[in-house]
Each structure stands twice: as C-alpha cells, then as structure tokens.
XYZ file of C-alpha atoms in Angstrom:
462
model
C 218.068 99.104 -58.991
C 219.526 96.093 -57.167
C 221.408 96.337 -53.650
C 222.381 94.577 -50.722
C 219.711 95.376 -48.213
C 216.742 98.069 -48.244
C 215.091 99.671 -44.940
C 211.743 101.223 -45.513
C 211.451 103.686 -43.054
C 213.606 106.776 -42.418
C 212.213 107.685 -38.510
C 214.244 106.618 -35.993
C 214.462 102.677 -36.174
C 215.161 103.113 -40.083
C 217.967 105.693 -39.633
C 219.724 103.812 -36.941
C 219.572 100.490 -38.872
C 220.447 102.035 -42.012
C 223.712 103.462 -40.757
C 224.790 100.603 -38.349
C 224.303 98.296 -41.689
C 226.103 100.854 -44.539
C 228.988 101.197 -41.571
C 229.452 97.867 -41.238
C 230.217 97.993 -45.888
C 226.707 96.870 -46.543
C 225.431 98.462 -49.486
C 222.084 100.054 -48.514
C 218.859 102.106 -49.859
C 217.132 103.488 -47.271
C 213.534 104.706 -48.283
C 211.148 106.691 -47.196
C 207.707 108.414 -47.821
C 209.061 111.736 -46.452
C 210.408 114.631 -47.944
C 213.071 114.761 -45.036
C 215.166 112.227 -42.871
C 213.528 111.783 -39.620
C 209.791 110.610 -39.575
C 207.077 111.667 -37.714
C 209.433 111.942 -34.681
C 212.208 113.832 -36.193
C 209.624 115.795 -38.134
C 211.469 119.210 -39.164
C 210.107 122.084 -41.434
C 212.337 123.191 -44.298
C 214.554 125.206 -42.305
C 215.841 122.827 -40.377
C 214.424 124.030 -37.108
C 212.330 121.584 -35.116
C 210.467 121.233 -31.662
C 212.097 118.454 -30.620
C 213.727 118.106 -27.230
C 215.961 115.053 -28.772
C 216.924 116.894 -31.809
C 220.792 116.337 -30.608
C 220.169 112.742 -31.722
C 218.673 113.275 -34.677
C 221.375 115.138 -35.893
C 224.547 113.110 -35.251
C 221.944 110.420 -37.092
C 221.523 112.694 -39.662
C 225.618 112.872 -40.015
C 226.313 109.359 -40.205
C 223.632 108.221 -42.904
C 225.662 111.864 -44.998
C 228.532 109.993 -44.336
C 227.687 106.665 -45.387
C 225.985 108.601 -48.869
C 229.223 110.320 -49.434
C 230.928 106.602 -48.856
C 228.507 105.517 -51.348
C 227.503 103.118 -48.839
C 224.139 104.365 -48.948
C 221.385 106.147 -51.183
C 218.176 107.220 -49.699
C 215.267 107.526 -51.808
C 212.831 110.547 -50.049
C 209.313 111.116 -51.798
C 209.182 107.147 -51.955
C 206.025 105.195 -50.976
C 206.544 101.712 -51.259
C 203.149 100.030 -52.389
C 204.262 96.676 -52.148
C 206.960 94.180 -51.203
C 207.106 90.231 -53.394
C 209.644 88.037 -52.171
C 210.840 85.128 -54.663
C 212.663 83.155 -52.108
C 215.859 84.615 -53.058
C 215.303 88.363 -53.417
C 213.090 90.989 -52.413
C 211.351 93.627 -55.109
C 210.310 97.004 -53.780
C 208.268 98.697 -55.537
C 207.734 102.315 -54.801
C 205.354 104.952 -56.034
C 207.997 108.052 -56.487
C 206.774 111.990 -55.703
C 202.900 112.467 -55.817
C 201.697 114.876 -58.967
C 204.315 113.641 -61.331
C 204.858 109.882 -60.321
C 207.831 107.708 -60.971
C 207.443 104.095 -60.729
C 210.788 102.222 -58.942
C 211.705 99.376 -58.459
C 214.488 98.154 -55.844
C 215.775 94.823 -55.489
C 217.760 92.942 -52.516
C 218.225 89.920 -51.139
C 217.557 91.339 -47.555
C 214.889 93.881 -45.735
C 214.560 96.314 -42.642
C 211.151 97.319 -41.892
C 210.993 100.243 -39.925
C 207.680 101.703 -41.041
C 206.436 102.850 -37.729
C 202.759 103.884 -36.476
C 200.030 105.982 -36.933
C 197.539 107.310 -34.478
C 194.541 105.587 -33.040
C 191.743 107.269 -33.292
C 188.794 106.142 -30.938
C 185.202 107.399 -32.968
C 183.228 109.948 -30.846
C 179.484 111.969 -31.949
C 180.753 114.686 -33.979
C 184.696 113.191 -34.675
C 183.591 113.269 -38.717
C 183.331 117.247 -38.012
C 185.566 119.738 -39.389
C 187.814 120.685 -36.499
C 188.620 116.810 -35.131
C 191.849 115.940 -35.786
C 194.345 113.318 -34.608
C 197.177 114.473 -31.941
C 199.508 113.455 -34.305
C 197.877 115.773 -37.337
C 198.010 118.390 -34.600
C 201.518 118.016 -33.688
C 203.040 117.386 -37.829
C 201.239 120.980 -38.909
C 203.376 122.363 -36.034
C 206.021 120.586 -36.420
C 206.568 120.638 -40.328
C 204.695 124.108 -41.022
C 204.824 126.304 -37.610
C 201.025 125.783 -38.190
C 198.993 125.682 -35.237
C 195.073 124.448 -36.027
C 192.606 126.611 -34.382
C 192.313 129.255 -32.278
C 191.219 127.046 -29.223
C 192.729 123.721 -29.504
C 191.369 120.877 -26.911
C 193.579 118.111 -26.817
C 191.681 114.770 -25.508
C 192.572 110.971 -25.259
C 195.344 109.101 -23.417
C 198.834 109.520 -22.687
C 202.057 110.972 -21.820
C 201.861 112.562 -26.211
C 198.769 114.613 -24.920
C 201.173 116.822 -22.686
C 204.293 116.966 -25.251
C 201.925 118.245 -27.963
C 200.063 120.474 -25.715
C 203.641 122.042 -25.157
C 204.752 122.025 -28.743
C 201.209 124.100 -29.565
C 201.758 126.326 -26.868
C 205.707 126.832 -28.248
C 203.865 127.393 -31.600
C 201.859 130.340 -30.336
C 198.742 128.478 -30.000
C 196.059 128.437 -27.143
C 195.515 124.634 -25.552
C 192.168 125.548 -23.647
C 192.148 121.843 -21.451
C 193.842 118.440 -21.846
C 191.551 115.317 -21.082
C 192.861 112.671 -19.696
C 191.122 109.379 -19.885
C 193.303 108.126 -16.747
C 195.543 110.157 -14.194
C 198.541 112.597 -15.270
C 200.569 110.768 -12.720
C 199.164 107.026 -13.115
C 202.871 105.685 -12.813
C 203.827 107.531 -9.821
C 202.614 104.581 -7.514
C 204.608 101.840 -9.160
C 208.207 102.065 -8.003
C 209.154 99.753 -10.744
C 208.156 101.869 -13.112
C 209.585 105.146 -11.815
C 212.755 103.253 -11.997
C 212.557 101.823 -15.814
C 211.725 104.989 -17.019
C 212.918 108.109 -14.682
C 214.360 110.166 -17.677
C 210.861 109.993 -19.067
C 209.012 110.440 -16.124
C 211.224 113.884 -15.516
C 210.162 115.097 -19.006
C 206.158 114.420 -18.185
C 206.525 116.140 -14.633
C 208.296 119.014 -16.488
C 205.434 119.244 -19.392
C 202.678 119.283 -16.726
C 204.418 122.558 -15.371
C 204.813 124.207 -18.326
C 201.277 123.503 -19.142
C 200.478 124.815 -15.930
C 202.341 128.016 -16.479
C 200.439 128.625 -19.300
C 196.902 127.916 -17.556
C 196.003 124.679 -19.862
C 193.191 123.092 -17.873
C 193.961 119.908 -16.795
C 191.120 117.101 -16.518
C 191.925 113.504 -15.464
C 189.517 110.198 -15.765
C 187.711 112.011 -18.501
C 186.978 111.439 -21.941
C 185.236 113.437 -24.980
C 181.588 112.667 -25.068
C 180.769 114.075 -28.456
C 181.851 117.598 -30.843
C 179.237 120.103 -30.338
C 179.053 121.957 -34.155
C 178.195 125.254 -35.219
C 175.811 126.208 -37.801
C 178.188 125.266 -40.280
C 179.082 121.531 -39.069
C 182.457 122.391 -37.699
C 183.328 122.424 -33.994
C 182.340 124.855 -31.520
C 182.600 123.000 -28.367
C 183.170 119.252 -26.636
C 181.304 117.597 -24.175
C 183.862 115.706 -21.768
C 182.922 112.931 -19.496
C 183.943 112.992 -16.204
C 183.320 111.302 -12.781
C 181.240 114.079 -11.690
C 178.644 114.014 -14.906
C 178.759 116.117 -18.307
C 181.252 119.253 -18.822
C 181.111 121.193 -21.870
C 184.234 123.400 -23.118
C 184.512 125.472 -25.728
C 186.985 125.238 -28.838
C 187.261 124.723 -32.589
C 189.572 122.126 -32.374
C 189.854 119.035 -30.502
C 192.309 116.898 -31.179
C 192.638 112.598 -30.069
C 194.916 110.253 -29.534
C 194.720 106.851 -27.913
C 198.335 105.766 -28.770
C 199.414 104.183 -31.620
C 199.059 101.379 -33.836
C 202.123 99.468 -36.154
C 202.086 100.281 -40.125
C 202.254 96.849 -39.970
C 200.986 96.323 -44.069
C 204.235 95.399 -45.766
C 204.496 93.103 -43.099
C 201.436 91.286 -43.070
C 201.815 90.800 -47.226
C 205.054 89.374 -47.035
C 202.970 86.915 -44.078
C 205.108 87.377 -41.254
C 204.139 86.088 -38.061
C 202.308 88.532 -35.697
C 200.899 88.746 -32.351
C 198.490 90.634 -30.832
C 200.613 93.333 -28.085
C 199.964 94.306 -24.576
C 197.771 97.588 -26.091
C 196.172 94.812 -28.430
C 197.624 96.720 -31.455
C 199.308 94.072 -34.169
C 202.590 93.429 -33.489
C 205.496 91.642 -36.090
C 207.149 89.125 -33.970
C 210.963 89.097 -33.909
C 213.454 87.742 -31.878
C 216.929 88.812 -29.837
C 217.991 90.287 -33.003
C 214.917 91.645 -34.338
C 214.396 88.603 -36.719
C 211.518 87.899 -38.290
C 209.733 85.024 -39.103
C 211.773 85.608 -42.858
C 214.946 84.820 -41.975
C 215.695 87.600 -44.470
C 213.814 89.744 -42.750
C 214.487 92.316 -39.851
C 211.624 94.533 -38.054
C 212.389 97.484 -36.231
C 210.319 99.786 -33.761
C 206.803 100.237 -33.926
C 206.346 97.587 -35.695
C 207.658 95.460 -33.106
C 205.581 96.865 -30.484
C 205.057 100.880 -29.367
C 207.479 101.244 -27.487
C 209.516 104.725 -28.123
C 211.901 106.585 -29.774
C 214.507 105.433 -27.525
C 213.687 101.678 -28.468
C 213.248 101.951 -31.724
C 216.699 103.763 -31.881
C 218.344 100.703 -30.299
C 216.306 97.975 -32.309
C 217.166 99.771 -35.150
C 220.809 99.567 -34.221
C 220.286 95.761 -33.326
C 218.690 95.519 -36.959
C 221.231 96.591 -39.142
C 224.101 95.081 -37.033
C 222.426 91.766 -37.467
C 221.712 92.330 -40.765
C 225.171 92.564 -41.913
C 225.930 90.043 -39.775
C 224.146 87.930 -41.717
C 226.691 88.415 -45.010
C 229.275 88.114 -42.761
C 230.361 91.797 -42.443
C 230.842 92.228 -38.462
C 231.234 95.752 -36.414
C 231.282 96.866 -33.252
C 228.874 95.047 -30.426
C 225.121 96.202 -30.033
C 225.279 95.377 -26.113
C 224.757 99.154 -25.110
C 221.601 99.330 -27.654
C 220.234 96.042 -26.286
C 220.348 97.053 -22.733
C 218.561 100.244 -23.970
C 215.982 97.909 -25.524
C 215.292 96.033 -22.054
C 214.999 98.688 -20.006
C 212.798 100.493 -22.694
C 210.333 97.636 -23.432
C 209.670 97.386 -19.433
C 208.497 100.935 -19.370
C 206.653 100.447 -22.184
C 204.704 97.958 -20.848
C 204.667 99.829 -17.370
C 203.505 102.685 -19.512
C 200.837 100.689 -21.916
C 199.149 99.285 -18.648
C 198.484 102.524 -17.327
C 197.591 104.499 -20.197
C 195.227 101.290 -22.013
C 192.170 102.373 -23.947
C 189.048 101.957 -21.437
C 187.248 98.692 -21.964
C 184.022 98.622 -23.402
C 184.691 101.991 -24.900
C 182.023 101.699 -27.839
C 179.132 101.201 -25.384
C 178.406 105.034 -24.860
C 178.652 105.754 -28.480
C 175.002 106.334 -30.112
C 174.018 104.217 -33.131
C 174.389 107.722 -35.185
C 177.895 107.594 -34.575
C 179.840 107.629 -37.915
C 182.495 104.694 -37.782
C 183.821 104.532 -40.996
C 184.273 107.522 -42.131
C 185.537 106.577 -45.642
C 181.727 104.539 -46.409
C 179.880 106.155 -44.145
C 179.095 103.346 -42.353
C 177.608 104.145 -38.488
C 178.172 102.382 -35.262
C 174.511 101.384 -35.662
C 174.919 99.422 -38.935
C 177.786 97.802 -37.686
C 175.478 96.499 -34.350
C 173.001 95.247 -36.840
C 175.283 93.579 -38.600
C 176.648 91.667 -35.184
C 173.432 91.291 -33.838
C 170.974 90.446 -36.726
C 173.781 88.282 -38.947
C 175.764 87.114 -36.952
C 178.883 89.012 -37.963
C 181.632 88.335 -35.332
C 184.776 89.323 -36.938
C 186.164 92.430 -38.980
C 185.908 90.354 -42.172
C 182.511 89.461 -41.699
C 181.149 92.969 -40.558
C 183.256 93.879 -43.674
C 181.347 91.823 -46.048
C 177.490 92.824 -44.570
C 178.411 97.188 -44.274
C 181.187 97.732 -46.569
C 183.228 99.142 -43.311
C 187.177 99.402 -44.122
C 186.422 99.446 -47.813
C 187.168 103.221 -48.196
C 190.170 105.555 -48.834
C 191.895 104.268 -45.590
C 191.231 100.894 -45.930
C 190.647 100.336 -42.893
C 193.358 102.155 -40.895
C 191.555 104.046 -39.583
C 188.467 101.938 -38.391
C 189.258 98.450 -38.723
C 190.217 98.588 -34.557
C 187.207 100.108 -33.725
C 185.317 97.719 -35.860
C 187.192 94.793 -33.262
C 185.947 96.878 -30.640
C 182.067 96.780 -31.282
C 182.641 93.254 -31.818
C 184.247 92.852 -28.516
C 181.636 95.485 -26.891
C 178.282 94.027 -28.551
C 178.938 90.065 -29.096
C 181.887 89.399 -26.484
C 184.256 87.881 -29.520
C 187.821 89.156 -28.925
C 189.771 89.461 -32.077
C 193.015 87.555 -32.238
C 195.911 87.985 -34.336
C 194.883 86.086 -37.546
C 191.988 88.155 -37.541
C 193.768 91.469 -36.941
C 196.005 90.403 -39.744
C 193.417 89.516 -42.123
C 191.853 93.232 -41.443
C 195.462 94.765 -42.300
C 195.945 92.941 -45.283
C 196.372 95.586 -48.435
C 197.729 93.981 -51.500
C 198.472 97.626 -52.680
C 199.767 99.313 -49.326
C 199.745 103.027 -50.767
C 197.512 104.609 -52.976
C 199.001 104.417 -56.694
C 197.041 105.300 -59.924
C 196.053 102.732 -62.799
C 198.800 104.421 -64.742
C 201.379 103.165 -62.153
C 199.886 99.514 -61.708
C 199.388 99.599 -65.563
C 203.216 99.816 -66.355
C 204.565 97.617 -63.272
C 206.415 94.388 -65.540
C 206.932 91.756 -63.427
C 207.349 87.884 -63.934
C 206.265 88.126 -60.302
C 202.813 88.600 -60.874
C-alpha cells in the first residue's frame, strides 16, 4: 500500500495530525494498535460510553478523521502494530503486524511520517510489585475505562501525580472502593508558585475538584509518602502495603495497589529510524523537534509524548502543528496553526511547572532490599544488578545488560531499563545521558511478531 504520509498513533497527537494533514488533500493512513480511535486517553469501551471529562473533543475529532475517510482522504488501519519503520532515503516502509490470533502482515509505504506513539507508565520496583494484585495506574484506569472493570475490591492507588486523583475518581465512578491515595509529594505542590497557577488554572480547577470528590467518598489521602513494599497472603497475592511516611511505617490494607510515577515516550520507532533525542526535564527520552515539530529527518514529524509528557492538550496542538507542517511540506497549505501553537506554549510551561513538582524522588532505589525483583521478565533482582555495578564495573544499562541479562525479557526493557539507570545513578553516581538511554530503547523488532511473520517479510531492504 503506498500513500502520501502515515501517522502511527491514533491518541490524541495522531488524530489531530491526521486530520489537519487529510484536510489540507494529503492522502493519509493513520495507524494504530487499537481496536478504537482514541488511545489510551480517549480510551472508550464498545459502546461508545467513556469516563472522560474531555470526551466533547474526542468526538468532533472523531468526526473529522469520518469525514476525511468518507473523502477518501484517509484510511485508518485499527488492530495494526507497527514492528518496524526502514527508511531508504526516499520513502518510508511500515511494516505492521495486523490483528493478534490470525495475523496479517502489511506493509505501508510513504515518502513522509507522523509519530504520535505516545507513553506508557513508569513503574518504580517496590518488595512485593512482582505480586499478583500490583498493577500500573494506567492498567487500573484502561480495565475501567475499556471494560467497566474495576480490579479489586480494595484498590490503593500509590505514586506521583495529578493521574493518581483522576483515576481514583474514574474507580470510584466505576463502583469501586479506593481505600487511600499516596502521594510521594503534596496534593497541592503547585499552589505556591503563582506562575504556575497561571499556566495551568483550567487544570489546576480539575485537581482541586478531584480532591473533593475523593473526599466525598472518604478516599484517604496521604502526602510525602511512598509504598514501602506489598504485604502477600498465603497465596502470593496482595493483602496489604506498607507506605512510608514522615512519621515512620503505616500499613493499609487492600488487594490491589496500583503505581504510577508518570510516564515515559514509546520512543522505539524513533530511536530505529536514529533520530536525535534528549534526555527531558523528568529524565524520560525525549525526540527532539523543532517550531514545527520537525525532526532530525526532515521527513519526519513527532508529536506528543514523544516530544516530551506534556498532556492531552499539547499533544492535541502539536499534533495539529504536525500535520499542518506536514502538508506544508508538498506544498498543500490550510488554515494557520497560531491558536494550536499558543496552546503548545502555554502547555509546555505547565508541564514543566508540573514535572518539577511531581519528579520521582532522588535516590529512590536506595531503600529497596537486594531481594527486590527488578526485571521482572529474567528475574533479575536489585541485588544482582548492585553486584554487577559494584564487583564489574558495570556503569551503564548496556553493560549491566551484558553481566545479568536485565531488559532481555518479554518487555525488553520497557519496563526496567529506567530503573536499571537508576541503580546506576543510586549505587556508582554515573548519570545516564541520552546516547545511553537510546541505546537501552533500541528494539530492531518494536512489537512482538511470530517467526511466521518475520519469515514472509520480502524486502530488498534487508
């Protein structure tokens, strides 16, 4: 299949792009790994009914990527995972791994490329987070979200954050029972930076609404605290948490706790196709773009996530700025992105208001016992990894790669390969820069595909 210009990624930056290019008479195949428009953010169960307090914006998305389809502007391609990107100068082939039990191999070529592939939670490694009943925020809020599914009948939800209250809120819509909310800083850690209040007011509203709501319904709140370790039953699975505080060791009983320390950029594709990167305020990996969310590839635009955690709002607006520019660049022009760029100012200043405040607590690993799985996939502990640093001399993610197999599992690393930068920080003082960071992220496959699927990929690319 060839085209003019492909956006992997149908959340928020991918919609907006996609449209703002296919309006402008750009031909356009949007794909993404979903069954549904929307991404994680616009997550919706098969009804059509959703949680979402923005789900106004969704939908007149929604009705300009129909009408752009119905134009034949623009084909979206849902059930695709795209496990890898080749560039040959000239054109772009995407190749995507189609459905999951009965697998159709795709391939889509263009001479230009949107990434919008967004985040996916970071997960800090506590005693007991290998136990049945630990569970990202993010896992927490999709099952409700995309199933009306709430986890557990006591649900503690722990880590950093203004996403800690809004899931809290969506659990409690759900029916569920939020027993506390840990915060690792204060509730109201913006409230004394007038700066701040002003950049983001509409979102400070929304958190000062959640905390009464969670209120109402008696969640316990409990600031400059963090999960100590999952307390398990006699069958491994959680029964409790110990939480950290100022004051010494609480413990609080539930059978699921669920983390979230922000969020880090899918930034795979990316790091393949060897854009440049930098390492962002919340020292996630970030794609580096410029005024019109260029890349590196001057055929290539990043949008969102990928170009820092920032928002929905921002990556609405980037993605607007993307596919503008994009057809720009074949000389099809449309109307001015000034409103979405202002948007994308004041947005990145909260963020980094908001990153400051809410920033993972240095020398996090320190209080986590050698016993402590940290890669869950190879079963590698936070003890092995210390020898490793300490008796070898391992003093990068690669390195520690090589000596305990950590990042070599299932996740390839996504999961572990930024807490494996942050034992090397804690133990040997090394911080890990952007090359490095890269180097961790780089998946020649991006998604899991069978031998069948790699078997029958015919390329003169290879």
């Amino acid at each position: 299949m060839k085209t003019e210009l492909v956006v992997i990624g149908a959340g928020p930056a991918g919609l907006s792009a996609a449209a703002a290019a296919a309006e402008r008479g750009v031909r356009v195949v949007l794909v993404d790994a979903g069954e549904r428009l929307g991404g994680q953010y616009f997550r919706h169960d098969g009804s059509g009914e959703s949680h979402n307090r923005d789900w106004a914006t969704y939908q007149q998305l929604a009705q300009r990527i129909a009408a752009q389809q119905s134009r034949g502007n623009l084909s979206y391609l849902s059930r695709s995972a795209v496990w890898s990107v080749s560039d040959d100068g000239e054109s772009f082939t995407v190749r995507i791994r189609k459905g999951e039990r009965d697998e159709a191999a795709i391939e889509v070529i263009a001479p230009r490329l949107i990434l919008a592939t967004g985040a996916h939670d970071r997960a800090l490694a506590f005693d007991g987070w290998d136990a049945p009943g630990s569970i990202t925020v993010g896992g927490l809020q999709s099952l409700v979200k995309g199933n009306n599914l709430v986890a557990g009948q006591r649900v503690v939800i722990a880590g950093t954050g203004p996403f800690l209250l809004a899931t809290a809120a969506d659990v409690l819509k759900a029916g569920g029972t939020v027993v506390a909310v840990v915060e690792a800083h204060s509730f109201t850690a913006l409230a004394a930076n007038p700066a701040a209040m002003i950049a983001g007011r509409h979102k400070i509203s929304q958190a000062i609404e959640l905390l009464g709501a969670l209120r109402r319904g008696n969640v316990r709140l409990i600031d400059r605290a963090t999960i100590d370790a999952a307390l398990r039953n006699d069958n491994g699975a959680v029964r409790a948490v110990s939480v950290r505080t100022n004051k010494g060791i609480i413990g609080i009983e539930c059978d699921v706790v669920a983390t979230g320390w922000g969020f880090e950029p899918n930034v795979e594709l990316a790091v393949n196709l060897g854009l440049s990167t930098k390492v962002g305020i919340d020292e996630s990996l970030n794609v580096t773009v410029d005024d019109n969310q260029q890349t590196s590839n001057d055929r290539v635009w990043a949008a969102g996530e990928l170009a820092g955690i920032a928002g929905s709002d921002v990556a609405l607006a980037e993605g607007e700025i993307a596919g503008a520019a994009a057809a720009d660049s074949v000389g099809r022009r449309g109307a001015d992105t000034e409103d979405a760029r202002r948007t994308r100012a004041r947005g990145r200043r909260f963020a980094k208001y908001l990153l400051s405040a809410y920033s993972i607590p240095a020398g996090w690993t320190k209080h986590l016992p050698n016993h402590t799985t940290l890669c869950r996939c190879e079963e590698v502990t936070v003890g092995e990894v210390r020898e490793a640093i300490d008796e070898f001399g391992a003093s990068d993610p690669r390195a520690v790669k090589l000596f305990t197999r950590v990042g070599m599992g299932w996740c390839q690393g996504r999961m572990c390969a930024a807490n494996c930068a942050d034992v090397i920080r804690d133990c040997a003082g090394v911080e890990t820069d952007a090359a490095a960071l890269a180097a961790a992220h780089k998946r020649v496959i991006a998604q899991p595909i069978t031998l069948g699927t790699l078997a029958e990929w015919d390329s003169g690319a290879q």
